[in-house]
Amino acid sequence: MNKYFKNRRGQNTVEYLLMLSVVVGVVLIAGMAIKRFMPGLFGQIQTMISGAAGTLGASAGNQ
């Protein structure tokens, strides 16, 4: 009986390592995908903020 639990403990370790490797792989792939789209996203946000600030500045000058 004790031998069964020792073998089972090793099997659990391998299963946890496999799950960890899958999670790390998913995180790396997601990070690479996000990295590809981030520069464009920040550029769009910067353009929107600049446009909004220009609109606010122009409307404040009309008063």
Short mmCIF file of C-alpha atoms in Angstrom, two decimals:
data_model
loop_
_atom_site.label_atom_id
_atom_site.label_comp_id
_atom_site.label_asym_id
_atom_site.label_seq_id
_atom_site.Cartn_x
_atom_site.Cartn_y
_atom_site.Cartn_z
CA MET A 1 0.00 0.00 0.00
CA ASN A 2 2.81 2.41 0.88
CA LYS A 3 4.47 1.68 -2.47
CA TYR A 4 1.26 2.71 -4.27
CA PHE A 5 1.20 6.13 -2.60
CA LYS A 6 4.88 6.77 -3.40
CA ASN A 7 4.24 6.04 -7.08
CA ARG A 8 1.09 8.15 -7.03
CA ARG A 9 2.95 11.10 -5.48
CA GLY A 10 5.47 11.06 -8.34
CA GLN A 11 2.65 10.89 -10.85
CA ASN A 12 0.99 13.92 -9.25
CA THR A 13 4.24 15.85 -9.53
CA VAL A 14 4.49 15.10 -13.24
CA GLU A 15 0.86 16.12 -13.75
CA TYR A 16 1.42 19.42 -11.96
CA LEU A 17 4.54 20.11 -14.02
CA LEU A 18 2.63 19.43 -17.23
CA MET A 19 -0.18 21.77 -16.17
CA LEU A 20 2.35 24.43 -15.21
CA SER A 21 4.08 24.15 -18.58
CA VAL A 22 0.74 24.54 -20.38
CA VAL A 23 -0.11 27.63 -18.33
CA VAL A 24 3.31 29.16 -18.99
CA GLY A 25 2.92 28.45 -22.70
CA VAL A 26 -0.49 30.13 -22.81
CA VAL A 27 0.83 33.17 -20.94
CA LEU A 28 3.79 33.48 -23.32
CA ILE A 29 1.59 33.22 -26.40
CA ALA A 30 -0.87 35.76 -24.98
CA GLY A 31 2.02 38.09 -24.12
CA MET A 32 3.38 37.89 -27.65
CA ALA A 33 -0.07 38.63 -29.10
CA ILE A 34 -0.59 41.59 -26.77
CA LYS A 35 2.90 42.91 -27.52
CA ARG A 36 2.08 42.97 -31.22
CA PHE A 37 -1.05 45.11 -30.77
CA MET A 38 0.11 47.43 -27.97
CA PRO A 39 2.01 50.04 -30.03
CA GLY A 40 -1.01 50.63 -32.26
CA LEU A 41 -3.33 50.77 -29.28
CA PHE A 42 -1.20 53.35 -27.48
CA GLY A 43 -0.97 55.40 -30.67
CA GLN A 44 -4.75 55.41 -31.03
CA ILE A 45 -5.23 56.41 -27.40
CA GLN A 46 -2.68 59.21 -27.75
CA THR A 47 -4.44 60.51 -30.87
CA MET A 48 -7.82 60.44 -29.13
CA ILE A 49 -6.47 62.29 -26.08
CA SER A 50 -4.74 64.91 -28.23
CA GLY A 51 -7.92 65.44 -30.25
CA ALA A 52 -10.04 65.78 -27.13
CA ALA A 53 -7.57 68.19 -25.55
CA GLY A 54 -7.52 70.28 -28.73
CA THR A 55 -11.31 70.38 -28.81
CA LEU A 56 -11.50 71.43 -25.16
CA GLY A 57 -8.84 74.09 -25.67
CA ALA A 58 -10.61 75.49 -28.73
CA SER A 59 -14.00 75.63 -27.02
CA ALA A 60 -12.51 77.28 -23.92
CA GLY A 61 -11.04 80.04 -26.07
CA ASN A 62 -14.45 80.89 -27.56
CA GLN A 63 -15.97 81.98 -24.27
#
